[in-house]
Amino acid sequence: MAKTLKRLLALGAAAALLFALAACNGNKPPEPTDPETTEESTAEPDTIDVIVTGDGEPTTETSTEEPSQSETTTAEATTGAPKTKAEIVAYYNGAVTKLKADKPGYTMHDRTIIDKDKISSSSGLLNGAVRLVFPIIQNLFTKWSDDSVKAKGSDHDGFPPKGEIKPEWIKSASCTESSGNYRIKLVVVDENLPVLPESTANTIHGKVINRGVYDTHMVMDGVADIGMIDVTKFACKYTGCYIDATVNKTTGAITKVSTYTLANTDVEVKVLGGTMDVFVPLGNETEYFNFGK
């Protein structure tokens, strides 16, 4: 009886951990669909392993070949739609610079994406029970969060990216033209984080997207709210994350942006003297819209 009670408490703690982690970043929609692409780089870098240094800049290790000069330098002004990865990245950077200077105001909301079929654990009880308890948790995150309005003229520095995107941080870039708009999609390189950084700004995904990216303070705050577990490991791999933006090709003004992040997390927790590992895919989708309204 005591052993069963401990298992049930462990299950509850694991479910609470899922709840806390999801609550850190927003609410499960269908997997976002990729936009149609016409121009995309063919070389895809390997996963980047990030080593956080004392100065806050991520140091990367990768086995990819040195990219060509045309992909790594900022593109000069071009006529027509940007074509190379460097040109597309530079074009989006320019559109964001204009947005932050014009401060038109916008509305945003987000939601958490969790695939219950991919959750796994060393606990057989958790693996079996998660499909029973997860729908209850999941119902709390199926809807978009309440709209948050950024007022015209206010500080727009939180809009992604926080700084300037570097071409080497992007796995592929595309630009399509339709109805007087350019649709820009930037897919971020995969990024392994064996250890969580102190700040999301110390990671590539934190610099490029920020939403749905974790740091030690965020996780520890969630754990503190639960009160009955101790997280001894929190590693994650960001994969398939992107920015999808629509820009008016005449004015250069951003009219809509959506971002998507997926953090495949490998978590080890101590509960009532026992240890349990849990693999959870934590996704986040954020939409920015109603610019200038």
mmCIF file of C-alpha atoms in Angstrom:
data_model
loop_
_atom_site.group_PDB
_atom_site.id
_atom_site.type_symbol
_atom_site.label_atom_id
_atom_site.label_comp_id
_atom_site.label_asym_id
_atom_site.label_seq_id
_atom_site.Cartn_x
_atom_site.Cartn_y
_atom_site.Cartn_z
ATOM 1 C CA MET A 1 0.000 0.000 0.000
ATOM 2 C CA ALA A 2 2.791 2.409 0.924
ATOM 3 C CA LYS A 3 4.641 1.617 -2.310
ATOM 4 C CA THR A 4 1.504 2.243 -4.356
ATOM 5 C CA LEU A 5 0.913 5.531 -2.549
ATOM 6 C CA LYS A 6 4.474 6.654 -3.352
ATOM 7 C CA ARG A 7 3.941 5.801 -7.010
ATOM 8 C CA LEU A 8 0.706 7.772 -7.099
ATOM 9 C CA LEU A 9 2.392 10.738 -5.460
ATOM 10 C CA ALA A 10 5.246 10.471 -7.961
ATOM 11 C CA LEU A 11 2.723 10.440 -10.788
ATOM 12 C CA GLY A 12 1.031 13.494 -9.356
ATOM 13 C CA ALA A 13 4.352 15.273 -9.037
ATOM 14 C CA ALA A 14 5.268 14.418 -12.621
ATOM 15 C CA ALA A 15 1.893 15.663 -13.838
ATOM 16 C CA ALA A 16 2.377 18.821 -11.794
ATOM 17 C CA LEU A 17 5.821 19.266 -13.346
ATOM 18 C CA LEU A 18 4.300 19.063 -16.825
ATOM 19 C CA PHE A 19 1.705 21.583 -15.736
ATOM 20 C CA ALA A 20 4.294 23.972 -14.315
ATOM 21 C CA LEU A 21 6.587 23.763 -17.341
ATOM 22 C CA ALA A 22 3.719 24.316 -19.759
ATOM 23 C CA ALA A 23 2.410 27.195 -17.686
ATOM 24 C CA CYS A 24 5.786 28.901 -17.967
ATOM 25 C CA ASN A 25 5.273 29.523 -21.661
ATOM 26 C CA GLY A 26 1.657 29.913 -22.521
ATOM 27 C CA ASN A 27 -1.360 27.037 -24.045
ATOM 28 C CA LYS A 28 -2.112 22.076 -27.704
ATOM 29 C CA PRO A 29 -3.147 23.097 -31.076
ATOM 30 C CA PRO A 30 -2.619 21.096 -34.231
ATOM 31 C CA GLU A 31 1.004 21.146 -35.367
ATOM 32 C CA PRO A 32 1.590 24.405 -37.263
ATOM 33 C CA THR A 33 1.794 23.894 -41.006
ATOM 34 C CA ASP A 34 4.859 25.045 -42.907
ATOM 35 C CA PRO A 35 4.326 27.768 -45.479
ATOM 36 C CA GLU A 36 4.987 27.082 -49.156
ATOM 37 C CA THR A 37 8.577 27.877 -50.076
ATOM 38 C CA THR A 38 10.334 28.680 -53.328
ATOM 39 C CA GLU A 39 13.807 29.825 -52.338
ATOM 40 C CA GLU A 40 15.634 27.842 -49.691
ATOM 41 C CA SER A 41 19.236 27.046 -48.876
ATOM 42 C CA THR A 42 20.144 23.428 -49.552
ATOM 43 C CA ALA A 43 22.962 23.047 -47.024
ATOM 44 C CA GLU A 44 21.630 22.128 -43.596
ATOM 45 C CA PRO A 45 24.046 22.396 -40.661
ATOM 46 C CA ASP A 46 24.283 19.687 -38.040
ATOM 47 C CA THR A 47 22.798 20.204 -34.611
ATOM 48 C CA ILE A 48 24.624 22.893 -32.696
ATOM 49 C CA ASP A 49 25.824 22.075 -29.180
ATOM 50 C CA VAL A 50 25.845 25.197 -27.069
ATOM 51 C CA ILE A 51 28.418 25.890 -24.386
ATOM 52 C CA VAL A 52 27.438 28.944 -22.372
ATOM 53 C CA THR A 53 30.427 31.139 -21.577
ATOM 54 C CA GLY A 54 30.852 33.662 -18.817
ATOM 55 C CA ASP A 55 30.295 36.630 -21.094
ATOM 56 C CA GLY A 56 26.788 35.468 -21.938
ATOM 57 C CA GLU A 57 27.544 34.673 -25.592
ATOM 58 C CA PRO A 58 26.816 31.102 -26.723
ATOM 59 C CA THR A 59 29.859 29.255 -28.046
ATOM 60 C CA THR A 60 28.897 26.702 -30.665
ATOM 61 C CA GLU A 61 30.430 23.454 -31.829
ATOM 62 C CA THR A 62 29.406 22.029 -35.172
ATOM 63 C CA SER A 63 30.850 19.727 -37.800
ATOM 64 C CA THR A 64 29.512 21.636 -40.771
ATOM 65 C CA GLU A 65 31.680 23.086 -43.505
ATOM 66 C CA GLU A 66 32.440 26.795 -43.490
ATOM 67 C CA PRO A 67 29.531 28.556 -45.241
ATOM 68 C CA SER A 68 30.233 30.591 -48.336
ATOM 69 C CA GLN A 69 30.843 34.336 -48.132
ATOM 70 C CA SER A 70 27.516 35.059 -49.840
ATOM 71 C CA GLU A 71 25.636 33.297 -47.018
ATOM 72 C CA THR A 72 27.391 34.917 -44.078
ATOM 73 C CA THR A 73 27.687 38.559 -45.042
ATOM 74 C CA THR A 74 24.896 41.086 -44.794
ATOM 75 C CA ALA A 75 23.219 41.425 -48.164
ATOM 76 C CA GLU A 76 23.521 44.653 -50.112
ATOM 77 C CA ALA A 77 20.351 46.318 -51.354
ATOM 78 C CA THR A 78 18.761 44.181 -54.068
ATOM 79 C CA THR A 79 15.959 44.700 -56.515
ATOM 80 C CA GLY A 80 12.991 42.361 -56.187
ATOM 81 C CA ALA A 81 12.569 39.700 -53.552
ATOM 82 C CA PRO A 82 15.610 38.661 -51.479
ATOM 83 C CA LYS A 83 16.916 35.294 -52.668
ATOM 84 C CA THR A 84 19.936 33.994 -50.760
ATOM 85 C CA LYS A 85 19.835 33.099 -47.096
ATOM 86 C CA ALA A 86 21.946 36.132 -46.221
ATOM 87 C CA GLU A 87 19.648 38.434 -48.193
ATOM 88 C CA ILE A 88 16.485 37.032 -46.609
ATOM 89 C CA VAL A 89 17.927 37.270 -43.094
ATOM 90 C CA ALA A 90 19.079 40.841 -43.758
ATOM 91 C CA TYR A 91 15.657 41.741 -45.161
ATOM 92 C CA TYR A 92 13.865 40.456 -42.040
ATOM 93 C CA ASN A 93 16.378 42.200 -39.771
ATOM 94 C CA GLY A 94 15.635 45.423 -41.640
ATOM 95 C CA ALA A 95 11.870 44.956 -41.322
ATOM 96 C CA VAL A 96 12.221 44.431 -37.560
ATOM 97 C CA THR A 97 14.477 47.499 -37.263
ATOM 98 C CA LYS A 98 11.768 49.539 -39.014
ATOM 99 C CA LEU A 99 9.091 48.097 -36.711
ATOM 100 C CA LYS A 100 11.028 48.981 -33.582
ATOM 101 C CA ALA A 101 11.638 52.487 -34.879
ATOM 102 C CA ASP A 102 8.039 53.114 -36.026
ATOM 103 C CA LYS A 103 6.463 51.496 -32.918
ATOM 104 C CA PRO A 104 3.079 50.879 -34.585
ATOM 105 C CA GLY A 105 1.687 48.726 -31.778
ATOM 106 C CA TYR A 106 0.425 45.158 -32.147
ATOM 107 C CA THR A 107 -1.530 42.365 -30.498
ATOM 108 C CA MET A 108 -0.071 38.993 -29.491
ATOM 109 C CA HIS A 109 -1.173 35.684 -27.983
ATOM 110 C CA ASP A 110 0.370 32.237 -27.590
ATOM 111 C CA ARG A 111 -0.358 28.610 -26.706
ATOM 112 C CA THR A 112 1.574 25.567 -25.529
ATOM 113 C CA ILE A 113 1.900 22.463 -27.695
ATOM 114 C CA ILE A 114 2.479 19.087 -26.023
ATOM 115 C CA ASP A 115 2.280 15.748 -27.854
ATOM 116 C CA LYS A 116 1.085 13.305 -25.182
ATOM 117 C CA ASP A 117 1.991 10.316 -27.382
ATOM 118 C CA LYS A 118 5.668 11.277 -27.204
ATOM 119 C CA ILE A 119 5.860 11.658 -23.427
ATOM 120 C CA SER A 120 7.875 8.811 -21.887
ATOM 121 C CA SER A 121 9.423 7.931 -18.545
ATOM 122 C CA SER A 122 11.444 5.325 -16.698
ATOM 123 C CA SER A 123 8.265 4.813 -14.686
ATOM 124 C CA GLY A 124 5.962 2.303 -16.360
ATOM 125 C CA LEU A 125 3.144 3.637 -14.206
ATOM 126 C CA LEU A 126 3.646 7.122 -15.586
ATOM 127 C CA ASN A 127 3.809 5.861 -19.169
ATOM 128 C CA GLY A 128 0.463 4.118 -18.760
ATOM 129 C CA ALA A 129 -1.279 6.769 -16.705
ATOM 130 C CA VAL A 130 -0.144 9.846 -18.584
ATOM 131 C CA ARG A 131 -2.631 9.145 -21.380
ATOM 132 C CA LEU A 132 -5.371 9.099 -18.764
ATOM 133 C CA VAL A 133 -4.428 12.205 -16.791
ATOM 134 C CA PHE A 134 -2.937 14.254 -19.605
ATOM 135 C CA PRO A 135 -6.244 15.145 -21.313
ATOM 136 C CA ILE A 136 -7.256 16.899 -18.101
ATOM 137 C CA ILE A 137 -4.032 18.917 -18.061
ATOM 138 C CA GLN A 138 -4.141 19.423 -21.806
ATOM 139 C CA ASN A 139 -7.586 21.017 -21.704
ATOM 140 C CA LEU A 140 -6.038 23.884 -19.782
ATOM 141 C CA PHE A 141 -3.734 24.686 -22.711
ATOM 142 C CA THR A 142 -5.828 24.063 -25.849
ATOM 143 C CA LYS A 143 -6.874 27.674 -26.265
ATOM 144 C CA TRP A 144 -4.903 30.748 -27.149
ATOM 145 C CA SER A 145 -3.947 32.905 -24.200
ATOM 146 C CA ASP A 146 -5.736 36.205 -23.722
ATOM 147 C CA ASP A 147 -4.657 38.847 -26.218
ATOM 148 C CA SER A 148 -1.908 41.148 -25.037
ATOM 149 C CA VAL A 149 -1.782 44.567 -26.691
ATOM 150 C CA LYS A 150 1.432 46.515 -27.239
ATOM 151 C CA ALA A 151 0.439 50.170 -27.436
ATOM 152 C CA LYS A 152 1.523 52.441 -30.277
ATOM 153 C CA GLY A 153 4.635 54.388 -29.413
ATOM 154 C CA SER A 154 5.617 52.051 -26.567
ATOM 155 C CA ASP A 155 8.852 50.081 -26.349
ATOM 156 C CA HIS A 156 8.860 47.349 -29.042
ATOM 157 C CA ASP A 157 12.267 45.895 -28.104
ATOM 158 C CA GLY A 158 10.723 42.557 -27.013
ATOM 159 C CA PHE A 159 9.618 41.746 -30.556
ATOM 160 C CA PRO A 160 11.631 38.849 -32.035
ATOM 161 C CA PRO A 161 14.497 38.945 -32.495
ATOM 162 C CA LYS A 162 15.823 40.907 -29.554
ATOM 163 C CA GLY A 163 18.916 41.874 -31.521
ATOM 164 C CA GLU A 164 19.992 41.031 -35.059
ATOM 165 C CA ILE A 165 19.776 37.518 -36.482
ATOM 166 C CA LYS A 166 23.031 36.111 -37.836
ATOM 167 C CA PRO A 167 22.828 33.996 -41.020
ATOM 168 C CA GLU A 168 24.773 31.155 -39.350
ATOM 169 C CA TRP A 169 21.958 30.790 -36.810
ATOM 170 C CA ILE A 170 19.514 29.953 -39.613
ATOM 171 C CA LYS A 171 19.207 26.451 -41.068
ATOM 172 C CA SER A 172 17.116 27.509 -44.071
ATOM 173 C CA ALA A 173 15.438 30.673 -45.301
ATOM 174 C CA SER A 174 12.687 31.228 -47.860
ATOM 175 C CA CYS A 175 10.840 34.155 -49.387
ATOM 176 C CA THR A 176 7.656 33.914 -51.463
ATOM 177 C CA GLU A 177 5.702 36.757 -53.041
ATOM 178 C CA SER A 178 1.906 37.006 -53.057
ATOM 179 C CA SER A 179 -0.680 39.802 -53.127
ATOM 180 C CA GLY A 180 1.852 42.571 -52.645
ATOM 181 C CA ASN A 181 3.532 40.859 -49.687
ATOM 182 C CA TYR A 182 6.696 38.918 -49.032
ATOM 183 C CA ARG A 183 6.316 35.866 -46.816
ATOM 184 C CA ILE A 184 9.566 35.186 -45.001
ATOM 185 C CA LYS A 185 10.317 31.945 -43.206
ATOM 186 C CA LEU A 186 13.490 31.489 -41.146
ATOM 187 C CA VAL A 187 14.116 28.001 -39.735
ATOM 188 C CA VAL A 188 16.567 28.109 -36.826
ATOM 189 C CA VAL A 189 19.399 25.585 -36.570
ATOM 190 C CA ASP A 190 18.809 22.747 -34.109
ATOM 191 C CA GLU A 191 20.385 23.479 -30.732
ATOM 192 C CA ASN A 192 21.377 21.080 -27.928
ATOM 193 C CA LEU A 193 21.451 22.369 -24.362
ATOM 194 C CA PRO A 194 22.873 19.687 -22.042
ATOM 195 C CA VAL A 195 22.569 22.206 -19.205
ATOM 196 C CA LEU A 196 20.112 25.076 -19.021
ATOM 197 C CA PRO A 197 21.625 28.570 -19.163
ATOM 198 C CA GLU A 198 21.067 31.280 -16.588
ATOM 199 C CA SER A 199 19.340 33.372 -19.243
ATOM 200 C CA THR A 200 17.537 32.605 -22.515
ATOM 201 C CA ALA A 201 19.697 35.352 -24.059
ATOM 202 C CA ASN A 202 22.635 32.934 -23.774
ATOM 203 C CA THR A 203 21.139 30.662 -26.451
ATOM 204 C CA ILE A 204 20.567 31.032 -30.180
ATOM 205 C CA HIS A 205 16.839 30.353 -29.822
ATOM 206 C CA GLY A 206 16.593 32.877 -27.030
ATOM 207 C CA LYS A 207 18.164 35.506 -29.256
ATOM 208 C CA VAL A 208 16.101 34.665 -32.358
ATOM 209 C CA ILE A 209 12.651 33.748 -30.968
ATOM 210 C CA ASN A 210 12.726 33.854 -27.143
ATOM 211 C CA ARG A 211 9.167 32.526 -26.652
ATOM 212 C CA GLY A 212 9.102 28.862 -25.566
ATOM 213 C CA VAL A 213 12.774 28.926 -24.551
ATOM 214 C CA TYR A 214 13.806 27.866 -21.040
ATOM 215 C CA ASP A 215 16.404 28.964 -18.507
ATOM 216 C CA THR A 216 17.258 27.857 -14.981
ATOM 217 C CA HIS A 217 15.224 30.558 -13.261
ATOM 218 C CA MET A 218 12.079 29.698 -15.217
ATOM 219 C CA VAL A 219 12.314 25.983 -14.412
ATOM 220 C CA MET A 220 13.280 26.432 -10.773
ATOM 221 C CA ASP A 221 10.408 28.856 -10.220
ATOM 222 C CA GLY A 222 8.001 26.246 -11.635
ATOM 223 C CA VAL A 223 9.491 23.552 -9.401
ATOM 224 C CA ALA A 224 9.249 25.799 -6.342
ATOM 225 C CA ASP A 225 5.526 26.195 -7.012
ATOM 226 C CA ILE A 226 5.106 22.399 -6.852
ATOM 227 C CA GLY A 227 7.112 22.040 -3.644
ATOM 228 C CA MET A 228 7.451 18.227 -3.517
ATOM 229 C CA ILE A 229 10.053 17.487 -6.186
ATOM 230 C CA ASP A 230 13.666 18.298 -6.939
ATOM 231 C CA VAL A 231 14.846 18.624 -10.540
ATOM 232 C CA THR A 232 18.355 17.168 -10.854
ATOM 233 C CA LYS A 233 18.586 17.376 -14.652
ATOM 234 C CA PHE A 234 16.931 19.476 -17.340
ATOM 235 C CA ALA A 235 18.434 19.076 -20.806
ATOM 236 C CA CYS A 236 16.666 20.035 -24.002
ATOM 237 C CA LYS A 237 17.069 20.091 -27.751
ATOM 238 C CA TYR A 238 15.375 22.783 -29.825
ATOM 239 C CA THR A 239 14.431 21.505 -33.252
ATOM 240 C CA GLY A 240 12.255 22.668 -36.152
ATOM 241 C CA CYS A 241 11.779 26.145 -34.671
ATOM 242 C CA TYR A 242 11.003 29.047 -36.980
ATOM 243 C CA ILE A 243 9.812 32.592 -37.598
ATOM 244 C CA ASP A 244 7.092 33.008 -40.249
ATOM 245 C CA ALA A 245 6.573 36.665 -41.202
ATOM 246 C CA THR A 246 4.490 38.618 -43.714
ATOM 247 C CA VAL A 247 5.958 41.926 -44.877
ATOM 248 C CA ASN A 248 4.368 44.512 -47.165
ATOM 249 C CA LYS A 249 6.821 44.663 -50.085
ATOM 250 C CA THR A 250 5.994 48.305 -50.875
ATOM 251 C CA THR A 251 6.306 49.799 -47.389
ATOM 252 C CA GLY A 252 8.586 47.200 -45.771
ATOM 253 C CA ALA A 253 6.191 47.058 -42.801
ATOM 254 C CA ILE A 254 5.582 43.799 -40.969
ATOM 255 C CA THR A 255 1.885 42.848 -41.045
ATOM 256 C CA LYS A 256 1.918 39.455 -39.306
ATOM 257 C CA VAL A 257 4.402 37.166 -37.562
ATOM 258 C CA SER A 258 4.113 33.729 -36.014
ATOM 259 C CA THR A 259 6.865 31.882 -34.187
ATOM 260 C CA TYR A 260 7.122 28.213 -33.301
ATOM 261 C CA THR A 261 9.503 26.496 -30.890
ATOM 262 C CA LEU A 262 9.820 22.852 -29.902
ATOM 263 C CA ALA A 263 11.990 21.909 -26.929
ATOM 264 C CA ASN A 264 12.451 18.154 -26.534
ATOM 265 C CA THR A 265 13.180 18.079 -22.803
ATOM 266 C CA ASP A 266 14.918 15.332 -20.849
ATOM 267 C CA VAL A 267 14.132 15.882 -17.175
ATOM 268 C CA GLU A 268 15.256 13.943 -14.097
ATOM 269 C CA VAL A 269 13.349 14.520 -10.862
ATOM 270 C CA LYS A 270 13.632 13.239 -7.317
ATOM 271 C CA VAL A 271 10.316 12.461 -5.642
ATOM 272 C CA LEU A 272 10.008 11.043 -2.106
ATOM 273 C CA GLY A 273 13.504 9.606 -2.208
ATOM 274 C CA GLY A 274 13.086 8.050 -5.645
ATOM 275 C CA THR A 275 14.343 9.215 -9.034
ATOM 276 C CA MET A 276 12.303 9.420 -12.218
ATOM 277 C CA ASP A 277 13.259 10.566 -15.683
ATOM 278 C CA VAL A 278 10.688 12.114 -17.995
ATOM 279 C CA PHE A 279 10.941 12.998 -21.685
ATOM 280 C CA VAL A 280 8.486 15.728 -22.683
ATOM 281 C CA PRO A 281 8.221 17.633 -25.987
ATOM 282 C CA LEU A 282 7.259 21.198 -25.063
ATOM 283 C CA GLY A 283 6.195 23.415 -27.965
ATOM 284 C CA ASN A 284 5.085 27.009 -28.128
ATOM 285 C CA GLU A 285 3.297 28.945 -30.869
ATOM 286 C CA THR A 286 3.033 32.733 -30.692
ATOM 287 C CA GLU A 287 1.189 35.061 -33.064
ATOM 288 C CA TYR A 288 1.732 38.815 -33.533
ATOM 289 C CA PHE A 289 -0.988 40.637 -35.473
ATOM 290 C CA ASN A 290 -3.116 43.830 -35.757
ATOM 291 C CA PHE A 291 -0.030 45.976 -36.393
ATOM 292 C CA GLY A 292 -0.869 49.666 -36.264
ATOM 293 C CA LYS A 293 -4.397 49.076 -34.983
#
